[in-house]
Amino acid sequence: MKSCATPPARRPTDCSGQWGSQHYGCVGLLGRAPEYNPKPAAAAFATMSLVLDLAEYDGFIETGSRSAYCLRFKDPDGARRVYPAWTLRGKRPLALSFTPGAKARVVDENGNAKALDTAVESTVELSPTPVWIVVEKGALEKAVSGKPVYEKAPTENIAVLEDFEKADWTYNPELYVPFESNHWDVVRETAPMKAARVESTERGSTSTVFRVSMAAIPLGKPMVGFYGVFAPPNPIAIPGKARALGWMGRGNSAWNRIVFELQDANGEYWRSIGTKDAWNCDDTHSRSYFNFDGWSYMEFPLPGTLPADNYREMDTVWWGHTDGDGIVDLPLRLTRVIFETRPEQIYADTMRPIVDSTVEIDDLIAVYDSPAMMTDEPVKVQRAAAHLFMPPSRGGKGMPNPMAALAADGVGAAPEIVKFQPPEQRNDGTTVEVSVKPVAGAKQYKVWVSAYPDGKGAKSMAAVDAPADGAAPALLVRWLKPSQKFYFYATYIDADGKESKPSKVRETVLKDEFPMK
């Protein structure tokens, strides 16, 4: 396994430096330098390596659930078989039946082993962490999953937003562009949906739940996300500053999904599908997916920005926004929900048609960190602190202007910026390569960047020695901001160490074109 932190040693560690604050940063089995503390994953990886040594993949055993798995590996000589087994959410029993005379043991993620009685039906407990069923002199014949148990439940600080007891939601079968076109690599289409409020005996004889399913499962497009849009009778206000939305959901392990659309106090829309065309921010943790059987509590974090400096809170990454400035202005209100289903799903190494597209939800709630967050106080604080640390721009008034100074006092003719071109890797709008026309006698070239066209506040952002062969120098300018206009100047240093007059200003706006975040 490679490491961003220490490439020469190839240690399986967390990344250091800039990468440590991104999605890639926590991928190691060990912590970052210099301590290299092992994580639980290190022991789990060692256990996997031990039990699967020499074994080859040999298919899987049907468990009766699309969210419970039991894969099969075997040694080249067939004398030993290994069955990793797990479920995606909660816990559930897995009943095991073996061939006569088999010897078996179950190994947990830390390598602890326990013998299994193969003469009778044995049971192991499944969770999202795999267990390893190792069988010698025989095989596992059957593995049947039992009823799941989900322990997650809402906190005590909640506000009920919708109990689905009184009013029907409106279904809109039309194309919804903000959802359908959110990502270049995800194909989505509308499909006829059926929805109704129905009584649920599983939720209690007097409980009404919201049931949604596709009218017919489309054929020929196995991985297209077919969706329908639903709106409450009126937008639902979310009081104060909630941490998350929660709801009870009933699924059939079909990987259906629910998406929320919010509107903040300034009319900006927020959708739980991540930033448009960005990678790794469209619910990578599958919190909004019905990848389980039966009823389970589900929860999805809400976006937020801190008062005064508008610092973006961590879980805002899972939300994309339109028609605004990217500041979550309280209070929020819920305007739409979208249900998405794919006709087929991946199960182990096979594609399987979904069995049932139906999902049910009940008791939509707002979840809070404390009772104080349920009041109007967070709203008042945010409004009172608005722009406290960000006074109105003065257009650079009073800032030094090094470009004007060099234009007056620089030595030698001004150079010329020839072109801008993106970096060869990771073109995320923060880096650009600036080419400068060679100047006779130049020993070094510099690129200055300003937020103002006249050069006020300009900073020297890159410097490079003049190429020995007289070729045009290329300077890599880093730490810029995408989607913002910047003004570039070039200068050079002569043999006497004196700096030239600046080039004519060149302006550009960099675009974030790096989706692999």
XYZ file of C-alpha atoms in Angstrom:
517
model
C 0.000 0.000 0.000
C 1.360 3.407 -0.950
C 1.427 6.431 1.340
C 1.201 10.128 0.632
C 3.144 10.837 3.811
C 6.349 8.884 3.156
C 6.568 7.814 -0.515
C 10.108 6.354 -0.313
C 9.186 3.910 2.443
C 5.708 3.084 1.078
C 4.333 2.986 4.596
C 0.534 2.456 4.871
C 0.041 5.693 6.811
C -2.283 8.662 6.790
C -1.192 11.510 4.553
C 0.733 14.520 5.760
C 0.686 18.086 4.535
C -2.132 19.425 2.372
C -3.487 15.957 1.562
C -4.120 15.336 5.259
C -7.121 17.678 5.213
C -8.803 16.013 2.234
C -10.729 12.804 1.600
C -7.474 10.986 0.924
C -5.991 12.002 4.252
C -7.275 9.229 6.517
C -6.822 6.196 4.292
C -3.875 4.653 6.117
C -3.780 1.664 8.429
C -1.447 3.710 10.632
C -1.599 7.296 11.805
C 0.531 10.001 10.249
C 4.175 10.716 10.940
C 5.988 10.796 13.265
C 4.054 8.491 15.634
C 2.506 5.995 13.163
C -0.085 4.819 15.685
C -1.886 1.690 14.447
C -5.628 1.921 13.874
C -8.144 -0.893 14.416
C -7.970 -1.358 10.648
C -4.342 -2.479 10.984
C -5.354 -5.510 13.031
C -8.293 -6.204 10.713
C -6.024 -6.049 7.672
C -3.545 -8.414 9.326
C -6.371 -10.862 10.104
C -7.593 -10.747 6.513
C -4.067 -11.377 5.231
C -3.698 -14.338 7.585
C -6.946 -16.135 6.811
C -6.897 -15.469 3.058
C -3.253 -16.423 2.515
C -3.085 -18.395 -0.775
C -6.901 -18.547 -1.018
C -8.654 -17.575 -4.239
C -12.121 -16.097 -4.738
C -14.717 -18.770 -5.499
C -18.087 -16.988 -5.566
C -20.552 -16.531 -2.738
C -23.398 -18.180 -0.836
C -26.889 -16.715 -1.018
C -27.981 -15.421 2.391
C -31.567 -14.462 1.602
C -30.841 -10.737 1.887
C -29.229 -8.280 -0.498
C -27.580 -6.516 2.443
C -26.046 -9.635 4.053
C -23.006 -11.182 2.391
C -21.142 -14.477 2.611
C -18.324 -14.755 0.076
C -16.327 -17.914 -0.558
C -12.563 -18.381 -0.991
C -10.649 -21.628 -1.257
C -7.051 -22.779 -1.203
C -5.579 -24.011 -4.502
C -5.686 -27.612 -3.263
C -9.302 -27.236 -2.082
C -8.486 -28.439 1.445
C -9.521 -25.198 3.133
C -12.343 -22.731 2.495
C -12.786 -19.261 3.959
C -16.106 -17.389 4.107
C -16.067 -13.690 5.035
C -19.553 -12.643 6.178
C -21.040 -9.272 7.116
C -24.117 -7.056 6.850
C -24.303 -3.399 5.925
C -26.256 -1.982 8.875
C -27.066 -3.089 12.389
C -26.637 -6.689 13.483
C -28.317 -9.930 12.456
C -27.789 -13.675 12.947
C -26.443 -15.907 10.204
C -27.405 -19.580 10.503
C -24.713 -21.939 9.171
C -24.987 -25.534 7.925
C -21.872 -27.570 7.089
C -21.089 -30.746 5.196
C -20.679 -33.842 7.420
C -17.293 -34.120 9.090
C -16.281 -30.515 8.467
C -14.103 -28.675 10.961
C -14.872 -24.967 11.281
C -13.996 -21.920 13.314
C -15.066 -18.273 13.256
C -12.385 -15.570 13.416
C -13.134 -11.984 14.399
C -11.416 -8.865 13.026
C -8.680 -9.049 15.660
C -7.757 -12.647 14.867
C -9.566 -14.244 17.819
C -10.839 -17.694 16.823
C -13.710 -19.791 18.191
C -14.584 -23.361 17.166
C -18.005 -23.998 15.630
C -20.073 -27.144 16.151
C -20.571 -28.403 12.613
C -22.777 -31.320 13.636
C -25.679 -28.942 14.220
C -26.757 -25.605 12.805
C -24.410 -22.937 14.151
C -25.052 -19.217 14.328
C -22.708 -16.252 14.060
C -23.585 -12.593 14.474
C -23.146 -10.314 11.483
C -22.285 -6.627 11.670
C -20.648 -4.158 9.249
C -17.287 -5.622 10.363
C -16.675 -8.980 8.629
C -16.181 -12.241 10.486
C -14.203 -15.059 8.871
C -15.588 -18.593 8.820
C -12.679 -20.958 8.170
C -13.602 -24.526 7.171
C -11.280 -27.498 6.766
C -12.148 -31.018 5.568
C -15.504 -29.891 4.285
C -17.506 -26.850 3.258
C -20.241 -24.458 4.290
C -23.448 -25.570 2.588
C -25.964 -22.923 3.675
C -25.837 -19.467 5.244
C -29.249 -17.962 6.020
C -29.548 -14.452 7.456
C -32.066 -13.766 10.211
C -34.018 -10.704 11.288
C -31.835 -7.598 11.656
C -31.615 -5.438 14.767
C -30.819 -1.722 14.497
C -29.678 0.033 17.642
C -29.283 3.580 16.329
C -31.963 5.942 17.605
C -32.514 9.712 17.695
C -31.252 11.842 20.560
C -33.558 13.532 23.035
C -33.215 16.961 21.384
C -35.559 16.608 18.411
C -38.391 18.483 16.731
C -40.983 16.602 14.654
C -41.199 18.160 11.204
C -43.651 15.764 9.536
C -45.464 12.689 10.862
C -47.379 11.970 7.616
C -50.644 11.661 9.535
C -52.588 14.522 7.973
C -51.672 15.722 4.499
C -50.537 14.239 1.205
C -47.379 15.413 -0.501
C -47.438 16.540 -4.142
C -45.720 14.398 -6.764
C -44.069 16.157 -9.720
C -43.200 13.734 -12.564
C -41.312 16.364 -14.562
C -37.563 16.505 -15.077
C -35.809 18.315 -12.235
C -32.613 19.783 -13.690
C -30.740 20.665 -10.446
C -30.873 17.008 -9.422
C -30.621 15.250 -12.759
C -27.637 17.219 -14.071
C -25.665 17.488 -10.844
C -22.832 15.173 -11.854
C -21.224 14.428 -15.197
C -20.664 10.770 -14.257
C -24.127 9.960 -12.861
C -27.030 9.298 -15.245
C -30.478 10.128 -13.883
C -33.939 10.097 -15.457
C -37.484 10.598 -14.279
C -39.757 7.569 -13.931
C -43.435 7.266 -12.934
C -43.739 6.877 -9.172
C -46.575 5.768 -6.928
C -46.945 7.377 -3.518
C -49.523 7.175 -0.752
C -49.955 7.562 2.964
C -50.761 4.108 4.307
C -51.314 2.557 7.713
C -48.408 0.475 8.942
C -48.935 -2.428 11.314
C -45.177 -2.592 11.806
C -45.146 0.985 13.072
C -48.306 0.585 15.143
C -51.957 0.149 14.207
C -52.606 3.896 14.260
C -49.422 5.000 12.477
C -49.545 6.352 8.943
C -46.387 6.217 6.847
C -45.401 7.611 3.446
C -44.903 4.823 0.890
C -43.149 5.374 -2.463
C -42.374 2.956 -5.285
C -41.849 2.967 -9.032
C -45.012 2.308 -11.017
C -42.993 -0.118 -13.141
C -39.306 -0.991 -13.003
C -37.706 0.190 -16.283
C -35.802 -2.333 -18.359
C -32.596 -1.952 -20.346
C -31.005 0.750 -18.177
C -29.672 -1.136 -15.164
C -27.606 1.647 -13.563
C -29.683 4.723 -14.387
C -30.992 6.483 -11.291
C -34.738 6.809 -11.849
C -36.314 9.424 -9.614
C -39.447 11.248 -8.571
C -39.817 14.612 -6.839
C -42.208 15.214 -3.941
C -43.104 18.420 -2.114
C -44.956 18.967 1.156
C -48.181 21.036 1.101
C -46.054 23.969 2.326
C -42.308 24.290 2.944
C -41.517 22.838 6.368
C -39.691 25.197 8.712
C -36.678 23.803 10.583
C -36.432 25.827 13.809
C -33.138 27.123 15.158
C -29.948 25.365 14.064
C -30.421 21.617 13.627
C -27.496 19.219 13.353
C -29.249 16.666 11.136
C -32.472 15.413 9.634
C -33.676 12.051 10.957
C -36.454 9.704 9.943
C -37.638 6.148 10.228
C -37.142 4.284 6.973
C -38.235 0.886 5.723
C -36.205 -0.718 2.952
C -35.762 -3.922 0.978
C -31.977 -3.714 0.541
C -32.523 -2.273 -2.949
C -30.237 0.724 -2.379
C -33.035 3.211 -2.972
C -32.162 6.710 -1.879
C -33.812 9.814 -0.449
C -32.478 13.291 -1.272
C -33.446 16.463 0.577
C -33.760 19.986 -0.765
C -33.617 22.933 1.615
C -33.957 26.681 1.197
C -32.223 29.090 3.534
C -33.413 32.475 4.766
C -31.894 34.278 1.754
C -33.515 31.979 -0.812
C -30.421 29.870 -1.536
C -31.140 26.196 -2.264
C -29.200 23.344 -0.689
C -29.442 19.736 -1.923
C -27.953 16.639 -0.294
C -26.098 15.533 -3.439
C -22.819 17.387 -3.039
C -21.243 20.092 -5.159
C -21.977 19.893 -8.874
C -19.457 17.730 -10.752
C -17.300 17.213 -7.648
C -16.289 13.702 -6.652
C -16.475 12.053 -3.225
C -19.100 14.388 -1.756
C -22.399 12.814 -2.905
C -23.163 10.848 0.276
C -20.159 8.542 0.124
C -21.173 7.131 3.533
C -24.566 5.978 2.143
C -26.493 7.600 4.998
C -29.456 8.324 2.723
C -29.628 4.853 1.133
C -32.149 2.163 2.041
C -29.476 -0.557 2.013
C -31.102 -2.647 4.745
C -34.204 -4.744 5.457
C -37.164 -3.628 7.545
C -37.449 -0.469 9.634
C -34.383 1.469 10.763
C -33.670 4.965 12.019
C -31.795 7.007 9.398
C -30.032 10.335 9.736
C -28.363 12.815 7.399
C -26.244 15.777 8.612
C -27.299 19.306 7.713
C -25.112 22.049 6.206
C -23.971 24.948 8.322
C -21.671 27.951 8.486
C -20.391 29.528 11.684
C -21.403 33.059 12.675
C -19.244 36.054 11.789
C -16.544 34.486 9.593
C -18.938 32.072 7.808
C -16.540 29.165 8.271
C -18.024 26.132 6.526
C -18.849 23.365 8.972
C -17.634 19.858 8.225
C -20.826 18.181 6.985
C -21.604 20.986 4.536
C -19.450 19.036 2.081
C -22.380 16.645 1.480
C -24.580 19.498 0.191
C -24.514 21.399 -3.066
C -25.966 24.893 -3.323
C -27.417 27.131 -6.027
C -28.803 30.674 -6.241
C -26.642 32.069 -3.469
C -23.301 32.753 -1.866
C -22.608 29.417 -0.148
C -23.476 30.759 3.315
C -26.134 28.761 5.176
C -28.424 31.560 6.344
C -30.702 30.394 9.147
C -33.425 29.368 9.489
C -33.777 26.588 6.940
C -36.909 25.066 5.504
C -37.520 21.794 3.685
C -38.925 22.302 0.170
C -38.628 18.925 -1.602
C -37.591 15.311 -1.216
C -36.461 13.137 -4.113
C -36.601 9.342 -4.203
C -34.119 7.584 -6.486
C -33.971 3.905 -7.453
C -31.862 1.894 -9.886
C -33.418 -1.122 -11.657
C -30.454 -3.354 -10.832
C -27.894 -3.540 -8.072
C -24.434 -4.984 -7.576
C -24.385 -7.982 -5.254
C -20.893 -9.402 -4.723
C -19.647 -9.831 -8.308
C -23.052 -10.029 -10.007
C -25.726 -7.662 -11.270
C -29.161 -8.427 -9.832
C -32.571 -6.934 -10.668
C -34.050 -5.303 -7.589
C -36.822 -7.338 -5.995
C -38.987 -4.511 -4.657
C -38.633 -0.761 -5.279
C -40.879 0.171 -2.337
C -39.615 2.328 0.510
C -41.510 3.825 3.430
C -40.635 6.746 5.676
C -42.182 8.025 8.885
C -41.617 10.681 11.538
C -39.274 13.118 9.816
C -37.451 15.037 12.569
C -34.818 17.711 13.096
C -31.995 16.640 15.426
C -30.198 19.158 17.648
C -27.025 19.201 19.718
C -28.715 20.943 22.636
C -32.038 22.513 23.662
C -30.552 25.968 23.036
C -30.083 25.113 19.358
C -33.818 24.454 19.047
C -34.638 28.116 19.751
C -34.268 31.272 17.659
C -31.043 32.142 19.466
C -28.666 30.663 16.813
C -30.544 32.632 14.140
C -30.182 35.873 16.108
C -26.488 35.244 16.756
C -25.765 34.608 13.071
C -27.583 37.744 11.959
C -25.988 39.903 14.640
C -22.506 38.687 13.719
C -22.964 38.967 9.955
C -19.889 40.561 8.343
C -18.375 41.214 11.762
C -14.968 40.019 10.571
C -15.462 40.996 6.943
C -15.939 44.762 6.530
C -17.047 46.018 3.118
C -14.273 46.058 0.535
C -12.472 49.363 0.087
C -11.249 48.423 -3.359
C -7.672 48.085 -2.168
C -7.522 51.671 -0.895
C -4.439 52.206 1.256
C -2.695 49.033 0.102
C 0.877 49.237 -1.211
C 1.311 48.899 -4.969
C 4.592 47.175 -5.807
C 3.710 47.131 -9.503
C 3.428 50.910 -9.618
C 6.734 51.189 -7.766
C 8.495 48.857 -10.222
C 6.931 50.641 -13.181
C 8.580 53.816 -11.922
C 11.885 52.465 -10.611
C 12.417 49.112 -12.358
C 15.530 48.619 -14.462
C 15.328 47.392 -18.036
C 12.488 46.718 -20.437
C 9.399 44.927 -19.223
C 9.050 41.200 -20.065
C 5.918 39.689 -21.604
C 3.560 37.016 -20.310
C 3.040 34.682 -23.258
C 0.374 32.275 -22.037
C -1.371 30.507 -19.157
C -1.790 26.764 -19.086
C -3.173 24.338 -16.499
C -0.904 22.063 -14.443
C -0.271 18.543 -15.704
C -1.919 17.034 -12.621
C -4.714 17.984 -10.209
C -6.136 20.958 -12.081
C -8.357 22.175 -9.247
C -8.253 25.891 -10.030
C -5.583 26.706 -7.443
C -2.536 26.332 -9.702
C -1.543 27.721 -13.093
C 1.603 27.627 -15.189
C 2.676 31.038 -16.525
C 5.008 31.211 -19.527
C 7.195 34.302 -19.979
C 8.965 35.445 -23.172
C 12.759 35.127 -22.692
C 14.705 38.341 -22.074
C 18.430 38.657 -22.862
C 20.486 39.046 -19.704
C 17.771 37.841 -17.331
C 19.035 35.657 -14.499
C 15.700 34.990 -12.807
C 12.018 35.470 -13.599
C 9.183 36.272 -11.173
C 5.409 36.257 -11.408
C 3.335 38.622 -9.280
C -0.398 38.201 -8.602
C -2.915 40.814 -7.492
C -6.635 40.900 -6.848
C -6.733 44.372 -8.457
C -6.067 45.317 -12.083
C -3.718 48.143 -11.161
C -1.480 45.840 -9.081
C -2.414 46.986 -5.580
C -1.489 44.368 -2.989
C 0.416 42.264 -5.535
C 2.480 39.379 -4.157
C 5.419 37.581 -5.723
C 3.974 34.076 -6.136
C 6.626 32.259 -8.177
C 10.276 32.606 -9.148
C 12.544 30.504 -11.348
C 16.120 30.811 -12.618
C 16.477 31.610 -16.295
C 16.877 28.406 -18.372
C 20.466 27.904 -19.494
C 19.394 27.242 -23.082
C 17.487 30.512 -23.303
C 14.117 28.799 -23.561
C 10.921 30.455 -22.404
C 10.606 29.989 -18.636
C 7.455 28.460 -17.163
C 6.554 29.455 -13.605
C 4.109 27.411 -11.524
C 1.896 29.685 -9.432
C 0.138 27.956 -6.521
C -2.349 28.706 -3.743
C -4.874 30.625 -5.820
C -8.656 30.419 -5.596
C -10.842 29.037 -8.404
C -13.628 31.108 -9.972
C -12.016 34.414 -8.958
C -10.398 36.926 -11.279
C -6.673 37.463 -10.708
C -4.220 39.865 -12.365
C -0.732 38.650 -13.279
C 2.523 40.534 -13.849
C 5.972 39.248 -14.788
C 9.372 40.731 -13.944
C 12.983 39.547 -14.196
C 16.192 40.035 -12.217
C 19.315 41.040 -14.149
C 22.971 40.146 -13.528
C 23.290 43.056 -11.088
C 20.377 41.790 -8.998
C 18.081 44.609 -10.106
C 14.421 43.979 -10.918
C 12.844 45.039 -14.197
C 9.719 46.990 -14.893
C 6.568 44.792 -14.770
C 4.938 43.325 -17.838
C 1.564 44.400 -19.066
C -1.130 42.993 -16.822
C -2.767 39.722 -17.861
C -5.967 38.584 -16.209
C -7.515 35.132 -15.925
C -10.121 33.182 -13.960
C -9.104 29.643 -13.029
C -11.668 26.845 -13.054
C -11.757 23.825 -10.788
C -11.602 20.899 -13.229
C -10.308 18.254 -10.829
C -13.234 15.995 -9.827
C -11.189 13.444 -7.828
C -11.465 15.159 -4.446
